[in-house]
Coordinates of C-alpha atoms and ligand atoms in Angstrom, one line a residue:
X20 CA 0.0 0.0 0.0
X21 CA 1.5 3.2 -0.8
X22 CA 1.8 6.2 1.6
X23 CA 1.2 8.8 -1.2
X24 CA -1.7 11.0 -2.5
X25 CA -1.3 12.6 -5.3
X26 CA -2.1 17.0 -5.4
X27 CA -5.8 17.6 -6.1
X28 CA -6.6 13.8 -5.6
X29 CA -9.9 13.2 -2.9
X30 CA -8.0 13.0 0.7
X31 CA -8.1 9.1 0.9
X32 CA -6.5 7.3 3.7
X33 CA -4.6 4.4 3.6
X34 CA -7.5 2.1 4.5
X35 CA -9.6 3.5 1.5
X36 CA -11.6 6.5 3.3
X37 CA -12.6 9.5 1.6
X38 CA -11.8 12.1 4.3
X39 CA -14.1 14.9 3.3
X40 CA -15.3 16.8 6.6
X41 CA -13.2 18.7 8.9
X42 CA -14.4 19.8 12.1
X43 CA -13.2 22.9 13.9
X44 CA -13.4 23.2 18.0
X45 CA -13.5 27.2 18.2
X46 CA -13.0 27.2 22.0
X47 CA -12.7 25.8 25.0
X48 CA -15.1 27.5 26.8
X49 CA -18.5 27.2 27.4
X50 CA -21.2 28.7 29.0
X51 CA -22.3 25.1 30.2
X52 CA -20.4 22.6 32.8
X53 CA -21.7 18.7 31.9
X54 CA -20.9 16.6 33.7
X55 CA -19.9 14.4 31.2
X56 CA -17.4 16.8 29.5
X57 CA -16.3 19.2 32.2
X58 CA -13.8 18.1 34.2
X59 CA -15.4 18.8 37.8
X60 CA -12.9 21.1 39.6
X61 CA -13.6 23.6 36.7
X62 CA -18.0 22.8 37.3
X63 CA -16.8 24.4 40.6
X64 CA -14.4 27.1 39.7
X65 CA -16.3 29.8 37.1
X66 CA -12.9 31.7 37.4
X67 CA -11.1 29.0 36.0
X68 CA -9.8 31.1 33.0
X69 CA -7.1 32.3 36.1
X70 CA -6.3 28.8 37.1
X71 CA -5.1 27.8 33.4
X72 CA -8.5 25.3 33.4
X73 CA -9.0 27.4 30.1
X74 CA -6.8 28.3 27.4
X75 CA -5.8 31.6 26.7
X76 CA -7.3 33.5 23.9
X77 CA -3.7 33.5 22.1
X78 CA -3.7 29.7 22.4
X79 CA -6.8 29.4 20.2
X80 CA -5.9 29.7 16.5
X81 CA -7.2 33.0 15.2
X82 CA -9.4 33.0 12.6
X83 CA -7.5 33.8 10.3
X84 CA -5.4 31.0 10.8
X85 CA -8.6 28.9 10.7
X86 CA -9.7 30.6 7.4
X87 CA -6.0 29.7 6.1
X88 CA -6.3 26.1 7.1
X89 CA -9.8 25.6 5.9
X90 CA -8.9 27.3 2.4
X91 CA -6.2 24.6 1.7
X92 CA -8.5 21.6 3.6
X93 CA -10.6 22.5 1.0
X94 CA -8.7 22.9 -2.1
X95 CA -7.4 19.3 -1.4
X96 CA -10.9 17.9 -1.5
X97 CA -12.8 18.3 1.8
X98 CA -16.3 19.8 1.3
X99 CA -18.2 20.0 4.6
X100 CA -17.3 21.8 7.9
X101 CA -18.5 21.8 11.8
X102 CA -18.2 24.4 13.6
X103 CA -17.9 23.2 17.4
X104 CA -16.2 23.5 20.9
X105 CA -16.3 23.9 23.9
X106 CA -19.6 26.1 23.1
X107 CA -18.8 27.4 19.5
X108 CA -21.5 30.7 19.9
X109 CA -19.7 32.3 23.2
X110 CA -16.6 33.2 20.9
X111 CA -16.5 36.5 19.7
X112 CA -16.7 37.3 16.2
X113 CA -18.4 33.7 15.2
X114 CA -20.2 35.3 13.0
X115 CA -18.0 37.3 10.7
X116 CA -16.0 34.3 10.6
X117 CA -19.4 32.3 9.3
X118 CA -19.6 35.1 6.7
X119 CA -16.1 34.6 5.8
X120 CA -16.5 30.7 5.7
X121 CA -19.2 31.4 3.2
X122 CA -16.6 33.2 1.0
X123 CA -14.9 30.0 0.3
X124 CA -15.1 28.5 -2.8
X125 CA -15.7 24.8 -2.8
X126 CA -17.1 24.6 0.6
X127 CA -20.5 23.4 0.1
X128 CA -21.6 23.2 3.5
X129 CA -20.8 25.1 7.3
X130 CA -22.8 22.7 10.2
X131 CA -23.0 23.9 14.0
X132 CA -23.1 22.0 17.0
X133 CA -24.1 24.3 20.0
X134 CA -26.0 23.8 23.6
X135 CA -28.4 26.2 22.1
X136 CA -28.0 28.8 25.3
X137 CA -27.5 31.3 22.7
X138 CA -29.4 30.0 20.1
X139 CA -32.6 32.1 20.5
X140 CA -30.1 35.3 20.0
X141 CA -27.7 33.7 16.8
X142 CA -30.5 32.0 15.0
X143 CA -31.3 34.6 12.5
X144 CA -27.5 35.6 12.3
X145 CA -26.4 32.2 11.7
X146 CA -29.1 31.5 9.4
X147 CA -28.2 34.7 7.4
X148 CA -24.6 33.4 7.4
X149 CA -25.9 30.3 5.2
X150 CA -25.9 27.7 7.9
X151 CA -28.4 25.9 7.6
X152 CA -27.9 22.4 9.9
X153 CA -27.6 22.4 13.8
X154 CA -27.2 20.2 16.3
X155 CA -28.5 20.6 19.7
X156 CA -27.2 19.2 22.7
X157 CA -29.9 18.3 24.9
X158 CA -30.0 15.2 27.1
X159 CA -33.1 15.8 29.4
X160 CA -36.6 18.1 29.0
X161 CA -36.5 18.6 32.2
X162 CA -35.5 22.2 33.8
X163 CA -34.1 20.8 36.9
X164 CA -32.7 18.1 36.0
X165 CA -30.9 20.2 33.3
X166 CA -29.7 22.1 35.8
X167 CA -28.4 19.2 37.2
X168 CA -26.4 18.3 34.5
X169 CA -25.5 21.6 32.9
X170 CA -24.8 23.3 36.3
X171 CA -27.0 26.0 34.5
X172 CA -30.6 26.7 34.7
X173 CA -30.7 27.4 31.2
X174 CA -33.3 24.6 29.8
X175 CA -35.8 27.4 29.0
X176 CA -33.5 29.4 26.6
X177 CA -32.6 26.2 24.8
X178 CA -36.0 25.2 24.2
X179 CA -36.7 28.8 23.2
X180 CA -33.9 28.6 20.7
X181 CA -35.1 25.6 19.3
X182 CA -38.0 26.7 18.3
X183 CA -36.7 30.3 17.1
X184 CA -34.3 27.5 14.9
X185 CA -37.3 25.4 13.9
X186 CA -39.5 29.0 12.9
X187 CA -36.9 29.7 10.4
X188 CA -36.2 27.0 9.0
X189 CA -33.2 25.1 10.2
X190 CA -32.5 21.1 9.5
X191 CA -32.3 20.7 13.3
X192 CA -30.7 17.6 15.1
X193 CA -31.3 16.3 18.8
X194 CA -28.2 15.2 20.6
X195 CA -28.9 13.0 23.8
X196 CA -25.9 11.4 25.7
X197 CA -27.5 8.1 27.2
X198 CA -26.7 7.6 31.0
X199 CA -28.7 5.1 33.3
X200 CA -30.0 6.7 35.6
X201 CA -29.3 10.3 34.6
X202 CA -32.4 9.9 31.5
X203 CA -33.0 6.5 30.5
X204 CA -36.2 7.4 32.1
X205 CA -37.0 10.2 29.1
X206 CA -36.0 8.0 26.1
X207 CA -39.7 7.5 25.4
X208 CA -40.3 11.8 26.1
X209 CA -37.8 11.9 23.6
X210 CA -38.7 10.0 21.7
X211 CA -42.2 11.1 21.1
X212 CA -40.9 14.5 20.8
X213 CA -39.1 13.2 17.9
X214 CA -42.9 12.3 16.9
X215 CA -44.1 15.6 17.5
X216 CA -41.1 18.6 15.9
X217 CA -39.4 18.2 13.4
X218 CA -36.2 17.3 15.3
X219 CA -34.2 14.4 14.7
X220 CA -33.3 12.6 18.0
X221 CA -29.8 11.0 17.9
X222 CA -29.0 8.9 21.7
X223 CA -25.3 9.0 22.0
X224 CA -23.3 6.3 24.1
X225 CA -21.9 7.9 26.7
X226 CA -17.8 7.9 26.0
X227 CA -15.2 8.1 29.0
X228 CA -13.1 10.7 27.5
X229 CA -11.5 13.7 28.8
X230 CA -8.5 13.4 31.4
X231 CA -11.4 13.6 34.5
X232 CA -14.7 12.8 32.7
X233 CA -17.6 11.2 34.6
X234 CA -17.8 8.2 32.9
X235 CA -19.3 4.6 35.4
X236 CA -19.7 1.6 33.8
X237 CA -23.4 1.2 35.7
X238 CA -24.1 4.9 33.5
X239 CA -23.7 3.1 30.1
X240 CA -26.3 1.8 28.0
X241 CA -25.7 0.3 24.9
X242 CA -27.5 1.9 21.6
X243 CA -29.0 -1.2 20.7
X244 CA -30.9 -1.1 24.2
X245 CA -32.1 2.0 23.5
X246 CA -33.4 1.6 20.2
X247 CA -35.1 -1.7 21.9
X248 CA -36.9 1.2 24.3
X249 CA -37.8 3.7 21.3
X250 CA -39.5 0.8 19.0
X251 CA -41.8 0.0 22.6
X252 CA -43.3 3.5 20.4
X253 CA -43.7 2.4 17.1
X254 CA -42.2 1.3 14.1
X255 CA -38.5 1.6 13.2
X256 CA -37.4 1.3 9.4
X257 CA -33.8 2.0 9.2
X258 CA -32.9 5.1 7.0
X259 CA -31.1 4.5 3.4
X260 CA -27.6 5.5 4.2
X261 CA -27.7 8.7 3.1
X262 CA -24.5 11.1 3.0
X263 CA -24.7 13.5 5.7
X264 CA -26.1 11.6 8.1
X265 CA -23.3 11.1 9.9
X266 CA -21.8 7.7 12.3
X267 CA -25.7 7.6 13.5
X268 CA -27.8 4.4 12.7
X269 CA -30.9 6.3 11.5
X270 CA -34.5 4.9 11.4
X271 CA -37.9 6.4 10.5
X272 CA -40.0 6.2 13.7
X273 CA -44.0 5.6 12.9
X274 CA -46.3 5.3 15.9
X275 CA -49.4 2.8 16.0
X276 CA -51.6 6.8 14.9
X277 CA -49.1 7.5 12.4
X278 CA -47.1 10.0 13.4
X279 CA -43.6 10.3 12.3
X280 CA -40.4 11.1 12.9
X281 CA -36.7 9.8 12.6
X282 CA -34.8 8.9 15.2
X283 CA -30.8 7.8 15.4
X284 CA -28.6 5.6 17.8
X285 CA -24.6 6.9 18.0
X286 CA -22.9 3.7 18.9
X287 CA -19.2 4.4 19.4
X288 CA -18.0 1.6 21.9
X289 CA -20.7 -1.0 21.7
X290 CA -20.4 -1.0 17.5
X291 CA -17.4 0.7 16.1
X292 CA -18.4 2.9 13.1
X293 CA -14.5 3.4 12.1
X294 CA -15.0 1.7 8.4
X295 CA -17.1 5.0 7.5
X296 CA -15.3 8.3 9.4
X297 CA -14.7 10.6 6.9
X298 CA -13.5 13.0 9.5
X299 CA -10.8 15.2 10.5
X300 CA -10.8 17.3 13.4
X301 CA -9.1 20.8 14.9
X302 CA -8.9 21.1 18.4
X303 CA -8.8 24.7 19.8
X304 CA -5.2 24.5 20.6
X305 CA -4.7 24.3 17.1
X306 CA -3.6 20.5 17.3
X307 CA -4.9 18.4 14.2
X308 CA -6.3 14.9 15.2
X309 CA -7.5 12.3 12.8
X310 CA -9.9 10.1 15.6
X311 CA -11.7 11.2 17.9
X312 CA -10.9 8.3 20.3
X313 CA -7.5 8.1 19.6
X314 CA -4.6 10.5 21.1
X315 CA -2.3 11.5 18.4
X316 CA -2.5 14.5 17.3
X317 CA -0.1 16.9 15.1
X318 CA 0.6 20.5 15.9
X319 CA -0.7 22.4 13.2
X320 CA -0.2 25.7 15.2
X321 CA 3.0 25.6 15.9
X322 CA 3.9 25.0 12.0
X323 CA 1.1 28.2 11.1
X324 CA 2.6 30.4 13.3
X325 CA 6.3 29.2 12.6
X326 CA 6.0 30.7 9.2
X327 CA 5.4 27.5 7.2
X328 CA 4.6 27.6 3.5
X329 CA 0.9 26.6 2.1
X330 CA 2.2 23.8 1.0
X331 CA 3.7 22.4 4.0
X332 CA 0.6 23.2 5.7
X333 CA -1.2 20.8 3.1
X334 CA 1.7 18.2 3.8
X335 CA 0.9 18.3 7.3
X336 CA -3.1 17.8 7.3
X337 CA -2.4 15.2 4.1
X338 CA -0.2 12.8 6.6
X339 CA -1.8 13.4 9.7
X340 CA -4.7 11.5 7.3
X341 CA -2.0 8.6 5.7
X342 CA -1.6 8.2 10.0
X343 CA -5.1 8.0 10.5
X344 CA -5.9 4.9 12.6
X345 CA -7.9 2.2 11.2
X346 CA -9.8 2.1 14.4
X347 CA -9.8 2.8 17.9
X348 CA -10.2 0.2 20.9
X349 CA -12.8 1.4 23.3
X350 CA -15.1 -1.2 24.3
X351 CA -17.9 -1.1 25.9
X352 CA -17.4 -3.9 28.4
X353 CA -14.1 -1.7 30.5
X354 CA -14.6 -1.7 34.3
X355 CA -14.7 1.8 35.4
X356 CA -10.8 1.5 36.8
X357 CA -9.1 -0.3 33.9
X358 CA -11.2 2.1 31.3
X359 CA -8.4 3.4 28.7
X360 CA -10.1 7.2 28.7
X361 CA -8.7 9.5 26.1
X362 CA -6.6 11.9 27.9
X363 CA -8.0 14.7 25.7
X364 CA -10.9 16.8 26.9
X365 CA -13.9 16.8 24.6
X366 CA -14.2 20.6 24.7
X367 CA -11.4 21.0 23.1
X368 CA -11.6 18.3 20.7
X369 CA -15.0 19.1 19.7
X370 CA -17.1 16.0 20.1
Ligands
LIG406 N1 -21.0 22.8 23.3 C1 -21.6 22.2 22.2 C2 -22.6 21.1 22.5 O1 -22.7 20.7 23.6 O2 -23.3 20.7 21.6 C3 -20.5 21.6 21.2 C4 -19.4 20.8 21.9 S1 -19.8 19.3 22.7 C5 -18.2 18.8 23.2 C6 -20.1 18.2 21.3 C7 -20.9 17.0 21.6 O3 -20.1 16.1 22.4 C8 -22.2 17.2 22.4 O4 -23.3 16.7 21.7 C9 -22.0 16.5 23.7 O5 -23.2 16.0 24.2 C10 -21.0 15.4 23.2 N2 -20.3 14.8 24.4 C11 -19.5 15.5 25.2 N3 -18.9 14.6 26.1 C12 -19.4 13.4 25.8 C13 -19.2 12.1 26.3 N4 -18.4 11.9 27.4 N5 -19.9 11.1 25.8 C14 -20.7 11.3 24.7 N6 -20.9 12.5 24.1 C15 -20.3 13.5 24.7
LIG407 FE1 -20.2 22.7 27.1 FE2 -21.0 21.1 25.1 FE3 -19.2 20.3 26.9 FE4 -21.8 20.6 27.6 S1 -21.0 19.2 26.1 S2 -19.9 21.3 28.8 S3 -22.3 22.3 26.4 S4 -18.9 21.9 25.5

């Protein structure tokens, strides 16, 4: 098998995978603490910007140097772009970089994954800016137990937002991280509410990443028990693979009075999806990473800001996809002490 691409070939990896989506981590920060994600000192410490929790703004690749890198990602083949974080919308001048985003030629699509906090405020903005796809992070419809998880009492502004997001238009997407006993006990709320808007519900299995994450064995449920719970509501027909959807097994949802709605299961430890990534990722400290379970990463920042060429730039992001793993090796059957947890933090990589 050869190690090279050839210029202005598709970014194919050496195990035959188009690599055509790249997405960006904007920030660290976030106007949200899960539980899941945060590591808990900084749920405690809203000051932790002081305490180096956080990085500094000049660790974050500007945006130009993100514009820079997303120019050539894209004139080597990659089409589609996420925009995520840490909480994508609390850093400043998101939306001029949106417009600028929308000035690139060949990039056919800008997607946003927010807690939708902010939403109500950016909708119309971000809309205006051409995105057109969100997904919301949302893993209970209940206020206090959002709380709870969040450490924010910010349910009612996300549920406003999503309907501000729904109003004009927006393909929207559902994101729920499944924990037992956290909101296995609202699958069915959500997924009748996948019945009722026009939301697509995907359950995520809960990951232990992040150097202090949350993750208990007796907190993970496998996606295939879930989807048993959702079809106690109605019919599932699985989706035709369509691109776009994502590493989420996606099924129409019809209940016994024929409503409809589609619904998704995110399986990353109990059923490896690593055949189909077609992904490449950013992390906020400018460090590219080609799996989002795995480690490795290469410092793009340090080559952006040492006064490298364009086209050792391209080099760069071109191997760090040859070195792209076939798979990673999280399973979902780890005890909570021998579980391998990526060291990296989740808002910095992005999700
Ligand atoms: N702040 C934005 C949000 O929450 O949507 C974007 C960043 S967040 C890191 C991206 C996604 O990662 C969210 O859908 C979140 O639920 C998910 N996530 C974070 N930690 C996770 C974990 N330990 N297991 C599964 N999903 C996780
Ligand atoms: Fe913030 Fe998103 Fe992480 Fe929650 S999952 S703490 S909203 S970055």
């Amino acid at each position: 098998m050869t190690n090279k691409i050839q210029t202005n070939s598709p970014l194919v990896d050496q195990f035959s995978r188009t690599i055509s989506y790249l997405r960006l981590s904007l920030t660290d920060r976030c106007n949200l603490r899960c539980s899941y994600c945060m590591p808990p000192e900084a749920a405690h410490n809203r000051t932790n910007v002081k305490t180096g929790k956080f990085l500094a703004h000049s660790d974050l690749l500007s945006y130009e140097e993100l514009l820079r890198v997303v120019r050539l990602a894209v004139a080597m083949g990659m089409n589609k772009l996420r925009l995520t974080g840490g909480e994508p919308l609390v850093r400043r001048g998101i939306l001029d970089f949106i417009h600028q985003l929308s000035l690139v030629e060949g990039l056919e699509q800008v997607r946003l994954t927010t807690n939708g906090v902010l939403l109500a405020e950016y909708a119309e903005k971000l809309y205006a800016g051409g995105i057109r796809y969100i997904n919301v992070s949302l893993d209970t419809l209940q206020p206090e137990k959002f709380k709870k998880i969040t450490g924010y009492d910010h349910f009612a502004d996300v549920w406003e937002g999503l309907q501000v997001a729904k109003q004009l238009g927006f393909k929207i997407k559902l994101n729920v991280v499944a924990m037992k006993g956290v909101n296995d006990d609202e699958f069915h709320d959500f997924g009748r509410l996948a019945l009722e808007q026009p939301f697509k519900v995907r359950f995520i299995e809960f990951m232990p990443i992040g150097e202090q994450n949350s993750w208990k064995k007796e907190q993970f449920i496998r996606a295939e028990e879930i989807q048993r719970m959702i079809s106690e509501l109605g019919i599932l027909t699985p989706f035709q693979k369509k691109h776009g959807e994502g590493p989420a097994r996606m099924f129409d949802l019809e209940s016994p009075d024929k409503r409809k709605g589609a619904v998704g299961f995110i399986s990353p430890l109990s059923h490896h999806f690593c055949d189909q990534c077609n992904r490449l990722r950013l992390t906020s400290e400018g460090k590219l990473r080609s799996c989002l379970l795995n480690d490795k990463e290469t410092d793009l920042k340090s080559l952006l800001r040492g006064g490298a060429s364009d086209q050792e730039i391209s080099r760069c992001i071109r191997q760090t996809i040859l070195d792209k793993p076939q798979g990673h090796t999280l399973q979902d059957d780890l005890t909570a002490e021998q579980r391998p947890s990526c060291g990296g933090r989740m808002s910095r990589i992005g999700g």
